[in-house]
Amino acid sequence: MADQPTKRAPKHRPETLAARALGWIDPSGAVVPPINPSTTYARAPDYTLIGGRSYSRDDSAAYLQPEALLAALEGGSGAMLFASGMAATAAAFQALNPGDHVVVQRDLYYGLPKWLSGWAEPWGVKPSFIPTGDIAALESAVRKDKTKLVWIETPANPSWAVTDIAAAAKIAHRAGARLAVDSTAATPVLTRPIGLGADIVMHSATKFLNGHSDVVAGALVAARDDDYWQRVRYVRQLGGAVLGPFESWLLLRGMRTLHLRVRQQSENALMIATRFRRHRKLKTVCYPGLPDSPGHAAAARQMHGGYGGMLSLRFKGGPKAVLKFAARLQVFVRATSLGGVESLVEHRGSVEGPDSTVPHDLLRVSVGVEHVDDLIADLDQAFAAI
Ligand SMILES: *Cc1c(COP(=O)(O)O)cnc(C)c1O
């Protein structure tokens, strides 16, 4: 697991970078890196570190290859892995100072507003919440030189509302703030936020990046290596939300097939959304790939090669119809999370409880890589039963 020369072939396309995991070859000749579980590293008699590393919370060799690959795919200057998507998110806010103002979308991954009110606000971060996807609301919410971070998620869980990243970046930068984008649902296959002006990209790597529902991990990618990024590193080292070597290894393995998976998932999702968009038992299908969806114009500008594997169905019959429908599914698994190769459905209303801001008639669908005819047949028979 020696550090590799960083000379990478800049002309290689993202698919090639990912499939080859940047083409790193272990000194033994191994094409796949070994897993090194050591937490501690030996010193020579003169007390210098033999390999340059001391302790794996500070700096783990297991991160080098997956971080370099993710940074390359996102077009960032560097990436940092974390123990989870929430740990990565928390680090992005903890690198601010108490008193700093932040602007955050109201409807997005539910853990973020919860963590902000439960931890970050008492600590001193001052959030303003804006409607998801609303650029005019962002413009009036930012405060010149007071706002330090604008946090958007696009497409946003679970409405899959789209925010114009380039427009959000301009507004954030005019106010002197950084723009952070939770790009979990888009992945670098479909959207590269840094190229559109974002300063930080966040991934719940648990989802599409790993893609096999067997690792909890998170990542931040930075447009540039600056003081803020060094503070993020400090938060990871001393806050300690680090990823283990086995999880890092699985994540790299998963990322090698990212493009194949995300393209198939996007294609399946578009076919499902198109097929059921006018179903008589549905109010609407939320999917940015549908030409009449509210976010489609922005999505078409910033998503390339597909609109992602996530969609939501809203049922005319309300939560009762949703639960009856979900109960009948045989291919789709009733389970939380998303982005894996197997298709899942989730009724956020049941999971989040009565305080949930998610409409209770909504069923979130994570589309996998199964044959789309089997997925459509499963949905058809469940519709027939309600
Ligand atoms: C799952 C998820 C998170 C949180 O990530 P964890 O890895 O579960 O901590 C954040 N944002 C989005 C969009 C997610 O789907």
mmCIF file of C-alpha atoms and ligand atoms in Angstrom:
data_model
loop_
_atom_site.group_PDB
_atom_site.id
_atom_site.type_symbol
_atom_site.label_atom_id
_atom_site.label_comp_id
_atom_site.label_asym_id
_atom_site.label_seq_id
_atom_site.Cartn_x
_atom_site.Cartn_y
_atom_site.Cartn_z
ATOM 1 C CA MET A 1 0.000 0.000 0.000
ATOM 2 C CA ALA A 2 2.861 2.354 -0.780
ATOM 3 C CA ASP A 3 1.982 5.899 -1.743
ATOM 4 C CA GLN A 4 1.798 6.048 -5.475
ATOM 5 C CA PRO A 5 3.276 8.562 -7.852
ATOM 6 C CA THR A 6 0.536 11.148 -8.456
ATOM 7 C CA LYS A 7 1.383 11.346 -12.129
ATOM 8 C CA ARG A 8 -1.962 10.470 -13.606
ATOM 9 C CA ALA A 9 -2.898 10.420 -17.244
ATOM 10 C CA PRO A 10 -4.986 13.573 -17.471
ATOM 11 C CA LYS A 11 -6.592 12.597 -20.750
ATOM 12 C CA HIS A 12 -8.330 9.533 -19.422
ATOM 13 C CA ARG A 13 -12.086 9.772 -19.226
ATOM 14 C CA PRO A 14 -13.881 9.365 -15.881
ATOM 15 C CA GLU A 15 -15.042 5.836 -16.720
ATOM 16 C CA THR A 16 -11.429 4.825 -17.285
ATOM 17 C CA LEU A 17 -10.176 6.532 -14.127
ATOM 18 C CA ALA A 18 -12.834 4.750 -12.060
ATOM 19 C CA ALA A 19 -12.554 1.283 -13.635
ATOM 20 C CA ARG A 20 -8.766 1.309 -13.160
ATOM 21 C CA ALA A 21 -8.991 3.081 -9.758
ATOM 22 C CA LEU A 22 -6.438 5.481 -11.289
ATOM 23 C CA GLY A 23 -4.268 2.548 -12.342
ATOM 24 C CA TRP A 24 -2.314 2.344 -9.121
ATOM 25 C CA ILE A 25 -0.229 -0.810 -8.815
ATOM 26 C CA ASP A 26 0.944 -2.029 -5.425
ATOM 27 C CA PRO A 27 4.753 -2.510 -5.070
ATOM 28 C CA SER A 28 4.056 -6.271 -5.021
ATOM 29 C CA GLY A 29 2.445 -5.917 -8.442
ATOM 30 C CA ALA A 30 -1.088 -6.334 -7.094
ATOM 31 C CA VAL A 31 -3.751 -4.590 -9.196
ATOM 32 C CA VAL A 32 -6.056 -4.478 -6.162
ATOM 33 C CA PRO A 33 -4.649 -2.794 -3.063
ATOM 34 C CA PRO A 34 -4.073 -4.860 0.093
ATOM 35 C CA ILE A 35 -5.987 -4.069 3.274
ATOM 36 C CA ASN A 36 -3.678 -2.933 6.019
ATOM 37 C CA PRO A 37 -5.429 -2.884 9.407
ATOM 38 C CA SER A 38 -2.494 -1.511 11.427
ATOM 39 C CA THR A 39 -3.430 1.433 13.646
ATOM 40 C CA THR A 40 0.158 2.206 14.578
ATOM 41 C CA TYR A 41 3.438 2.549 12.712
ATOM 42 C CA ALA A 42 6.978 1.781 13.839
ATOM 43 C CA ARG A 43 9.851 4.175 14.394
ATOM 44 C CA ALA A 44 13.526 3.617 13.623
ATOM 45 C CA PRO A 45 16.157 3.643 16.429
ATOM 46 C CA ASP A 46 16.659 7.371 15.802
ATOM 47 C CA TYR A 47 12.911 7.714 16.482
ATOM 48 C CA THR A 48 11.989 8.837 12.992
ATOM 49 C CA LEU A 49 8.916 7.213 11.487
ATOM 50 C CA ILE A 50 9.902 4.435 9.096
ATOM 51 C CA GLY A 51 7.033 5.024 6.658
ATOM 52 C CA GLY A 52 6.116 8.614 7.533
ATOM 53 C CA ARG A 53 2.878 7.616 9.302
ATOM 54 C CA SER A 54 2.322 7.390 13.018
ATOM 55 C CA TYR A 55 -1.305 6.567 13.875
ATOM 56 C CA SER A 56 -4.204 5.749 11.603
ATOM 57 C CA ARG A 57 -6.650 8.328 13.015
ATOM 58 C CA ASP A 58 -4.279 11.063 11.853
ATOM 59 C CA ASP A 59 -3.588 9.739 8.428
ATOM 60 C CA SER A 60 -4.475 6.398 6.868
ATOM 61 C CA ALA A 61 -2.869 4.948 3.771
ATOM 62 C CA ALA A 62 -6.217 3.232 3.093
ATOM 63 C CA TYR A 63 -7.663 6.628 2.103
ATOM 64 C CA LEU A 64 -5.108 7.581 -0.519
ATOM 65 C CA GLN A 65 -6.499 5.749 -3.500
ATOM 66 C CA PRO A 66 -10.260 6.255 -2.925
ATOM 67 C CA GLU A 67 -9.685 9.935 -2.059
ATOM 68 C CA ALA A 68 -7.518 10.516 -5.124
ATOM 69 C CA LEU A 69 -10.090 8.798 -7.342
ATOM 70 C CA LEU A 70 -13.013 10.785 -5.927
ATOM 71 C CA ALA A 71 -11.097 14.073 -6.254
ATOM 72 C CA ALA A 72 -10.314 13.202 -9.880
ATOM 73 C CA LEU A 73 -13.929 12.305 -10.677
ATOM 74 C CA GLU A 74 -15.232 15.525 -9.091
ATOM 75 C CA GLY A 75 -12.478 17.731 -10.508
ATOM 76 C CA GLY A 76 -11.468 18.822 -6.994
ATOM 77 C CA SER A 77 -8.083 19.572 -5.465
ATOM 78 C CA GLY A 78 -8.551 16.894 -2.818
ATOM 79 C CA ALA A 79 -11.046 14.664 -1.040
ATOM 80 C CA MET A 80 -11.461 13.447 2.529
ATOM 81 C CA LEU A 81 -13.224 10.280 3.631
ATOM 82 C CA PHE A 82 -15.267 10.166 6.829
ATOM 83 C CA ALA A 83 -16.991 7.523 8.929
ATOM 84 C CA SER A 84 -20.378 8.466 7.385
ATOM 85 C CA GLY A 85 -22.107 11.068 5.257
ATOM 86 C CA MET A 86 -23.300 12.772 8.448
ATOM 87 C CA ALA A 87 -19.738 12.866 9.804
ATOM 88 C CA ALA A 88 -18.607 14.550 6.571
ATOM 89 C CA THR A 89 -21.497 17.027 6.780
ATOM 90 C CA ALA A 90 -20.828 17.769 10.437
ATOM 91 C CA ALA A 91 -17.140 18.422 9.687
ATOM 92 C CA ALA A 92 -18.078 20.958 6.990
ATOM 93 C CA PHE A 93 -20.060 22.938 9.591
ATOM 94 C CA GLN A 94 -17.633 22.360 12.485
ATOM 95 C CA ALA A 95 -14.873 23.940 10.394
ATOM 96 C CA LEU A 96 -16.799 27.237 10.718
ATOM 97 C CA ASN A 97 -16.709 29.490 13.773
ATOM 98 C CA PRO A 98 -19.442 29.981 16.385
ATOM 99 C CA GLY A 99 -21.459 33.019 15.290
ATOM 100 C CA ASP A 100 -21.129 32.264 11.591
ATOM 101 C CA HIS A 101 -24.325 32.521 9.567
ATOM 102 C CA VAL A 102 -25.234 29.662 7.205
ATOM 103 C CA VAL A 103 -28.058 29.245 4.713
ATOM 104 C CA VAL A 104 -29.512 25.760 4.367
ATOM 105 C CA GLN A 105 -32.362 24.351 2.310
ATOM 106 C CA ARG A 106 -35.378 23.343 4.351
ATOM 107 C CA ASP A 107 -36.282 20.101 2.599
ATOM 108 C CA LEU A 108 -33.283 17.846 2.191
ATOM 109 C CA TYR A 109 -31.698 14.849 3.904
ATOM 110 C CA TYR A 110 -33.624 14.889 7.199
ATOM 111 C CA GLY A 111 -30.587 14.325 9.415
ATOM 112 C CA LEU A 112 -29.077 17.716 8.604
ATOM 113 C CA PRO A 113 -31.810 20.049 9.987
ATOM 114 C CA LYS A 114 -32.034 17.720 13.005
ATOM 115 C CA TRP A 115 -28.290 17.956 13.659
ATOM 116 C CA LEU A 116 -28.274 21.716 13.056
ATOM 117 C CA SER A 117 -31.008 22.372 15.628
ATOM 118 C CA GLY A 118 -29.757 19.762 18.100
ATOM 119 C CA TRP A 119 -26.035 20.439 17.931
ATOM 120 C CA ALA A 120 -24.829 23.186 15.600
ATOM 121 C CA GLU A 121 -27.240 25.912 16.747
ATOM 122 C CA PRO A 122 -26.467 25.409 20.471
ATOM 123 C CA TRP A 123 -22.759 25.471 19.493
ATOM 124 C CA GLY A 124 -23.257 28.846 17.776
ATOM 125 C CA VAL A 125 -23.818 28.370 14.043
ATOM 126 C CA LYS A 126 -26.764 30.518 12.945
ATOM 127 C CA PRO A 127 -28.818 28.883 10.200
ATOM 128 C CA SER A 128 -31.447 30.448 7.949
ATOM 129 C CA PHE A 129 -33.656 27.958 6.141
ATOM 130 C CA ILE A 130 -34.902 28.535 2.608
ATOM 131 C CA PRO A 131 -37.305 26.609 0.371
ATOM 132 C CA THR A 132 -35.455 23.928 -1.585
ATOM 133 C CA GLY A 133 -34.578 24.950 -5.126
ATOM 134 C CA ASP A 134 -35.564 28.616 -4.593
ATOM 135 C CA ILE A 135 -32.761 30.846 -5.929
ATOM 136 C CA ALA A 136 -34.628 34.115 -5.141
ATOM 137 C CA ALA A 137 -35.021 32.984 -1.515
ATOM 138 C CA LEU A 138 -31.292 32.248 -1.374
ATOM 139 C CA GLU A 139 -30.522 35.719 -2.716
ATOM 140 C CA SER A 140 -32.510 37.364 0.082
ATOM 141 C CA ALA A 141 -31.263 34.990 2.810
ATOM 142 C CA VAL A 142 -27.506 35.536 2.381
ATOM 143 C CA ARG A 143 -25.892 38.317 4.426
ATOM 144 C CA LYS A 144 -22.845 40.002 2.989
ATOM 145 C CA ASP A 145 -19.691 38.924 4.883
ATOM 146 C CA LYS A 146 -21.792 37.277 7.624
ATOM 147 C CA THR A 147 -22.874 34.186 5.719
ATOM 148 C CA LYS A 148 -19.979 31.734 5.582
ATOM 149 C CA LEU A 149 -21.610 28.652 4.118
ATOM 150 C CA VAL A 150 -24.540 27.954 1.804
ATOM 151 C CA TRP A 151 -25.641 24.300 1.856
ATOM 152 C CA ILE A 152 -27.737 22.843 -0.932
ATOM 153 C CA GLU A 153 -28.677 19.316 -1.902
ATOM 154 C CA THR A 154 -29.537 18.611 -5.529
ATOM 155 C CA PRO A 155 -31.554 16.636 -6.480
ATOM 156 C CA ALA A 156 -32.921 16.903 -2.918
ATOM 157 C CA ASN A 157 -34.204 13.970 -0.925
ATOM 158 C CA PRO A 158 -37.090 12.999 -1.197
ATOM 159 C CA SER A 159 -38.814 15.502 -3.544
ATOM 160 C CA TRP A 160 -35.836 15.377 -5.934
ATOM 161 C CA ALA A 161 -36.209 19.134 -6.390
ATOM 162 C CA VAL A 162 -33.287 20.577 -8.339
ATOM 163 C CA THR A 163 -31.248 23.660 -7.454
ATOM 164 C CA ASP A 164 -29.294 25.575 -10.084
ATOM 165 C CA ILE A 165 -25.744 25.102 -8.763
ATOM 166 C CA ALA A 166 -24.135 27.821 -10.913
ATOM 167 C CA ALA A 167 -26.725 30.402 -9.801
ATOM 168 C CA ALA A 168 -26.366 29.383 -6.143
ATOM 169 C CA ALA A 169 -22.562 29.631 -6.382
ATOM 170 C CA LYS A 170 -22.725 33.180 -7.773
ATOM 171 C CA ILE A 171 -25.002 34.316 -4.950
ATOM 172 C CA ALA A 172 -22.904 32.600 -2.273
ATOM 173 C CA HIS A 173 -19.662 34.070 -3.611
ATOM 174 C CA ARG A 174 -21.073 37.613 -3.894
ATOM 175 C CA ALA A 175 -21.922 37.383 -0.184
ATOM 176 C CA GLY A 176 -18.429 36.055 0.626
ATOM 177 C CA ALA A 177 -19.716 32.559 1.458
ATOM 178 C CA ARG A 178 -18.727 29.086 0.294
ATOM 179 C CA LEU A 179 -21.183 26.882 -1.550
ATOM 180 C CA ALA A 180 -21.402 23.270 -0.397
ATOM 181 C CA VAL A 181 -23.397 20.782 -2.463
ATOM 182 C CA ASP A 182 -24.687 17.451 -1.194
ATOM 183 C CA SER A 183 -24.336 15.614 -4.491
ATOM 184 C CA THR A 184 -25.182 12.148 -3.133
ATOM 185 C CA ALA A 185 -28.089 11.613 -5.549
ATOM 186 C CA ALA A 186 -26.368 13.062 -8.615
ATOM 187 C CA THR A 187 -22.933 11.459 -8.199
ATOM 188 C CA PRO A 188 -19.939 12.721 -10.229
ATOM 189 C CA VAL A 189 -21.240 10.596 -13.114
ATOM 190 C CA LEU A 190 -24.116 13.034 -13.730
ATOM 191 C CA THR A 191 -23.036 16.341 -12.149
ATOM 192 C CA ARG A 192 -19.701 17.931 -11.250
ATOM 193 C CA PRO A 193 -20.613 20.785 -8.895
ATOM 194 C CA ILE A 194 -17.053 22.162 -8.637
ATOM 195 C CA GLY A 195 -17.033 22.892 -12.362
ATOM 196 C CA LEU A 196 -20.232 24.881 -11.811
ATOM 197 C CA GLY A 197 -18.704 26.995 -9.037
ATOM 198 C CA ALA A 198 -19.237 24.934 -5.879
ATOM 199 C CA ASP A 199 -16.476 25.066 -3.250
ATOM 200 C CA ILE A 200 -17.273 21.836 -1.425
ATOM 201 C CA VAL A 201 -18.999 18.657 -2.580
ATOM 202 C CA MET A 202 -20.366 16.217 -0.043
ATOM 203 C CA HIS A 203 -21.310 12.575 -0.594
ATOM 204 C CA SER A 204 -22.960 10.024 1.547
ATOM 205 C CA ALA A 205 -20.625 7.409 0.066
ATOM 206 C CA THR A 206 -22.918 4.861 1.716
ATOM 207 C CA LYS A 207 -25.188 5.361 -1.278
ATOM 208 C CA PHE A 208 -24.219 5.399 -4.967
ATOM 209 C CA LEU A 209 -20.428 5.746 -4.574
ATOM 210 C CA ASN A 210 -20.166 2.430 -2.758
ATOM 211 C CA GLY A 211 -23.366 1.144 -4.326
ATOM 212 C CA HIS A 212 -23.696 -2.217 -2.579
ATOM 213 C CA SER A 213 -25.418 -1.342 0.703
ATOM 214 C CA ASP A 214 -22.518 -2.736 2.727
ATOM 215 C CA VAL A 215 -20.508 0.314 3.812
ATOM 216 C CA VAL A 216 -21.402 3.446 5.790
ATOM 217 C CA ALA A 217 -19.044 6.201 4.625
ATOM 218 C CA GLY A 218 -18.942 9.873 3.754
ATOM 219 C CA ALA A 219 -16.734 12.193 1.768
ATOM 220 C CA LEU A 220 -16.006 15.851 1.193
ATOM 221 C CA VAL A 221 -14.281 17.138 -1.925
ATOM 222 C CA ALA A 222 -12.730 20.623 -2.026
ATOM 223 C CA ALA A 223 -12.295 22.915 -4.993
ATOM 224 C CA ARG A 224 -9.081 24.209 -3.410
ATOM 225 C CA ASP A 225 -6.740 23.515 -0.529
ATOM 226 C CA ASP A 226 -7.171 26.533 1.743
ATOM 227 C CA ASP A 227 -7.464 27.352 5.473
ATOM 228 C CA TYR A 228 -11.025 26.091 5.591
ATOM 229 C CA TRP A 229 -9.988 22.730 4.108
ATOM 230 C CA GLN A 230 -7.177 22.453 6.678
ATOM 231 C CA ARG A 231 -9.743 23.082 9.417
ATOM 232 C CA VAL A 232 -11.876 20.273 7.989
ATOM 233 C CA ARG A 233 -8.809 18.012 8.206
ATOM 234 C CA TYR A 234 -8.270 19.082 11.819
ATOM 235 C CA VAL A 235 -11.921 18.254 12.623
ATOM 236 C CA ARG A 236 -11.473 14.782 11.150
ATOM 237 C CA GLN A 237 -8.193 14.103 12.949
ATOM 238 C CA LEU A 238 -9.268 15.346 16.366
ATOM 239 C CA GLY A 239 -13.022 14.814 16.105
ATOM 240 C CA GLY A 240 -12.047 11.324 15.022
ATOM 241 C CA ALA A 241 -14.910 10.355 12.677
ATOM 242 C CA VAL A 242 -12.555 8.309 10.513
ATOM 243 C CA LEU A 243 -13.355 5.440 8.165
ATOM 244 C CA GLY A 244 -11.826 2.010 8.768
ATOM 245 C CA PRO A 245 -9.422 0.391 6.287
ATOM 246 C CA PHE A 246 -11.832 -2.395 5.347
ATOM 247 C CA GLU A 247 -14.623 0.097 4.589
ATOM 248 C CA SER A 248 -12.210 2.249 2.567
ATOM 249 C CA TRP A 249 -11.239 -0.803 0.553
ATOM 250 C CA LEU A 250 -14.871 -1.767 -0.125
ATOM 251 C CA LEU A 251 -15.641 1.805 -1.137
ATOM 252 C CA LEU A 252 -12.832 1.826 -3.697
ATOM 253 C CA ARG A 253 -14.043 -1.526 -5.024
ATOM 254 C CA GLY A 254 -17.572 -0.136 -5.363
ATOM 255 C CA MET A 255 -16.441 3.046 -7.093
ATOM 256 C CA ARG A 256 -14.826 1.081 -9.911
ATOM 257 C CA THR A 257 -18.290 0.268 -11.305
ATOM 258 C CA LEU A 258 -19.887 3.627 -10.439
ATOM 259 C CA HIS A 259 -20.514 4.696 -14.029
ATOM 260 C CA LEU A 260 -22.082 1.411 -15.110
ATOM 261 C CA ARG A 261 -24.350 1.334 -12.095
ATOM 262 C CA VAL A 262 -25.469 4.969 -12.146
ATOM 263 C CA ARG A 263 -26.179 4.940 -15.882
ATOM 264 C CA GLN A 264 -28.287 1.780 -15.585
ATOM 265 C CA GLN A 265 -30.066 3.112 -12.495
ATOM 266 C CA SER A 266 -30.807 6.405 -14.296
ATOM 267 C CA GLU A 267 -32.097 4.591 -17.354
ATOM 268 C CA ASN A 268 -34.328 2.312 -15.259
ATOM 269 C CA ALA A 269 -35.611 5.264 -13.199
ATOM 270 C CA LEU A 270 -36.463 7.297 -16.293
ATOM 271 C CA MET A 271 -38.368 4.338 -17.761
ATOM 272 C CA ILE A 272 -40.296 3.823 -14.526
ATOM 273 C CA ALA A 273 -41.046 7.551 -14.117
ATOM 274 C CA THR A 274 -42.198 7.841 -17.725
ATOM 275 C CA ARG A 275 -44.309 4.713 -17.512
ATOM 276 C CA PHE A 276 -46.173 5.691 -14.297
ATOM 277 C CA ARG A 277 -46.250 9.502 -14.572
ATOM 278 C CA ARG A 278 -49.963 9.600 -15.434
ATOM 279 C CA HIS A 279 -51.071 6.552 -13.444
ATOM 280 C CA ARG A 280 -54.635 7.035 -12.236
ATOM 281 C CA LYS A 281 -53.720 6.080 -8.652
ATOM 282 C CA LEU A 282 -50.939 8.668 -8.442
ATOM 283 C CA LYS A 283 -51.020 12.421 -7.932
ATOM 284 C CA THR A 284 -47.577 12.786 -9.379
ATOM 285 C CA VAL A 285 -44.216 11.178 -10.003
ATOM 286 C CA CYS A 286 -41.329 13.312 -8.688
ATOM 287 C CA TYR A 287 -38.373 12.835 -11.024
ATOM 288 C CA PRO A 288 -36.199 15.603 -12.505
ATOM 289 C CA GLY A 289 -35.893 13.675 -15.776
ATOM 290 C CA LEU A 290 -39.578 14.183 -16.605
ATOM 291 C CA PRO A 291 -39.850 17.141 -19.006
ATOM 292 C CA ASP A 292 -42.798 18.643 -17.083
ATOM 293 C CA SER A 293 -41.117 18.366 -13.654
ATOM 294 C CA PRO A 294 -40.470 21.756 -12.008
ATOM 295 C CA GLY A 295 -36.704 21.235 -11.843
ATOM 296 C CA HIS A 296 -36.269 19.822 -15.317
ATOM 297 C CA ALA A 297 -34.749 22.907 -16.981
ATOM 298 C CA ALA A 298 -32.054 23.291 -14.305
ATOM 299 C CA ALA A 299 -31.531 19.520 -14.253
ATOM 300 C CA ALA A 300 -31.050 19.439 -18.028
ATOM 301 C CA ARG A 301 -28.373 22.145 -17.705
ATOM 302 C CA GLN A 302 -26.355 20.550 -14.930
ATOM 303 C CA MET A 303 -27.032 16.792 -15.140
ATOM 304 C CA HIS A 304 -25.379 14.956 -17.998
ATOM 305 C CA GLY A 305 -26.115 11.434 -19.174
ATOM 306 C CA GLY A 306 -29.133 10.879 -16.938
ATOM 307 C CA TYR A 307 -31.194 12.167 -14.031
ATOM 308 C CA GLY A 308 -30.282 9.656 -11.361
ATOM 309 C CA GLY A 309 -31.764 6.564 -9.813
ATOM 310 C CA MET A 310 -34.031 8.292 -7.287
ATOM 311 C CA LEU A 311 -37.712 9.122 -7.705
ATOM 312 C CA SER A 312 -40.788 9.452 -5.522
ATOM 313 C CA LEU A 313 -44.406 8.428 -6.095
ATOM 314 C CA ARG A 314 -47.231 10.444 -4.517
ATOM 315 C CA PHE A 315 -50.456 8.480 -4.074
ATOM 316 C CA LYS A 316 -53.995 9.849 -4.425
ATOM 317 C CA GLY A 317 -55.086 7.407 -1.708
ATOM 318 C CA GLY A 318 -52.728 8.945 0.905
ATOM 319 C CA PRO A 319 -50.568 7.021 3.392
ATOM 320 C CA LYS A 320 -52.969 4.054 3.525
ATOM 321 C CA ALA A 321 -52.587 3.481 -0.205
ATOM 322 C CA VAL A 322 -48.813 3.925 0.047
ATOM 323 C CA LEU A 323 -48.470 1.289 2.751
ATOM 324 C CA LYS A 324 -50.804 -1.147 1.006
ATOM 325 C CA PHE A 325 -48.858 -0.680 -2.223
ATOM 326 C CA ALA A 326 -45.497 -1.122 -0.480
ATOM 327 C CA ALA A 327 -46.747 -4.282 1.258
ATOM 328 C CA ARG A 328 -47.452 -5.920 -2.113
ATOM 329 C CA LEU A 329 -44.025 -5.338 -3.652
ATOM 330 C CA GLN A 330 -41.939 -8.414 -4.252
ATOM 331 C CA VAL A 331 -38.860 -7.147 -6.131
ATOM 332 C CA PHE A 332 -38.511 -3.750 -4.438
ATOM 333 C CA VAL A 333 -37.394 -4.201 -0.837
ATOM 334 C CA ARG A 334 -39.057 -2.126 1.890
ATOM 335 C CA ALA A 335 -35.957 -0.595 3.479
ATOM 336 C CA THR A 336 -34.299 2.713 4.152
ATOM 337 C CA SER A 337 -31.220 4.048 2.348
ATOM 338 C CA LEU A 338 -30.642 4.287 -1.380
ATOM 339 C CA GLY A 339 -28.153 3.996 -4.204
ATOM 340 C CA GLY A 340 -27.448 0.263 -4.003
ATOM 341 C CA VAL A 341 -27.724 -2.206 -6.855
ATOM 342 C CA GLU A 342 -31.005 -3.542 -5.422
ATOM 343 C CA SER A 343 -34.198 -1.482 -5.667
ATOM 344 C CA LEU A 344 -35.710 -0.192 -2.434
ATOM 345 C CA VAL A 345 -38.838 1.683 -1.399
ATOM 346 C CA GLU A 346 -39.252 3.762 1.727
ATOM 347 C CA HIS A 347 -42.250 5.505 3.268
ATOM 348 C CA ARG A 348 -40.490 8.422 4.939
ATOM 349 C CA GLY A 349 -43.736 9.402 6.689
ATOM 350 C CA SER A 350 -43.728 6.142 8.700
ATOM 351 C CA VAL A 351 -40.014 6.365 9.447
ATOM 352 C CA GLU A 352 -39.853 10.052 10.412
ATOM 353 C CA GLY A 353 -43.150 10.051 12.338
ATOM 354 C CA PRO A 354 -45.769 12.771 12.804
ATOM 355 C CA ASP A 355 -43.261 15.682 12.795
ATOM 356 C CA SER A 356 -42.049 14.735 9.333
ATOM 357 C CA THR A 357 -42.204 17.495 6.740
ATOM 358 C CA VAL A 358 -42.306 14.853 3.995
ATOM 359 C CA PRO A 359 -45.829 14.409 2.570
ATOM 360 C CA HIS A 360 -47.289 11.176 3.956
ATOM 361 C CA ASP A 361 -48.622 10.215 0.521
ATOM 362 C CA LEU A 362 -45.042 9.930 -0.761
ATOM 363 C CA LEU A 363 -43.152 6.701 -1.384
ATOM 364 C CA ARG A 364 -39.429 7.121 -2.088
ATOM 365 C CA VAL A 365 -38.026 4.745 -4.673
ATOM 366 C CA SER A 366 -34.344 3.888 -5.079
ATOM 367 C CA VAL A 367 -34.012 2.205 -8.437
ATOM 368 C CA GLY A 368 -31.404 -0.526 -8.771
ATOM 369 C CA VAL A 369 -29.806 -2.315 -11.696
ATOM 370 C CA GLU A 370 -32.332 -5.151 -12.041
ATOM 371 C CA HIS A 371 -34.005 -5.699 -15.427
ATOM 372 C CA VAL A 372 -36.420 -2.814 -15.770
ATOM 373 C CA ASP A 373 -39.241 -5.103 -16.985
ATOM 374 C CA ASP A 374 -39.134 -6.953 -13.658
ATOM 375 C CA LEU A 375 -39.283 -3.659 -11.790
ATOM 376 C CA ILE A 376 -42.204 -2.384 -13.873
ATOM 377 C CA ALA A 377 -44.075 -5.699 -13.515
ATOM 378 C CA ASP A 378 -43.637 -5.539 -9.744
ATOM 379 C CA LEU A 379 -45.008 -1.988 -9.604
ATOM 380 C CA ASP A 380 -47.887 -2.935 -11.951
ATOM 381 C CA GLN A 381 -49.024 -5.832 -9.775
ATOM 382 C CA ALA A 382 -48.810 -3.684 -6.627
ATOM 383 C CA PHE A 383 -50.902 -0.941 -8.278
ATOM 384 C CA ALA A 384 -53.469 -3.545 -9.294
ATOM 385 C CA ALA A 385 -53.846 -4.555 -5.655
ATOM 386 C CA ILE A 386 -54.742 -1.124 -4.259
HETATM 387 C C1 LIG B 1 -27.835 9.112 3.455
HETATM 388 C C2 LIG B 1 -27.663 10.529 3.149
HETATM 389 C C3 LIG B 1 -26.926 11.381 3.985
HETATM 390 C C4 LIG B 1 -26.303 10.877 5.274
HETATM 391 O O1 LIG B 1 -25.308 9.953 5.016
HETATM 392 P P1 LIG B 1 -24.893 8.752 6.000
HETATM 393 O O2 LIG B 1 -23.824 8.050 5.246
HETATM 394 O O3 LIG B 1 -26.125 7.925 6.245
HETATM 395 O O4 LIG B 1 -24.416 9.376 7.266
HETATM 396 C C5 LIG B 1 -26.774 12.695 3.597
HETATM 397 N N1 LIG B 1 -27.312 13.167 2.465
HETATM 398 C C6 LIG B 1 -28.037 12.389 1.638
HETATM 399 C C7 LIG B 1 -28.622 12.977 0.399
HETATM 400 C C8 LIG B 1 -28.240 11.051 1.954
HETATM 401 O O5 LIG B 1 -28.970 10.279 1.135
#
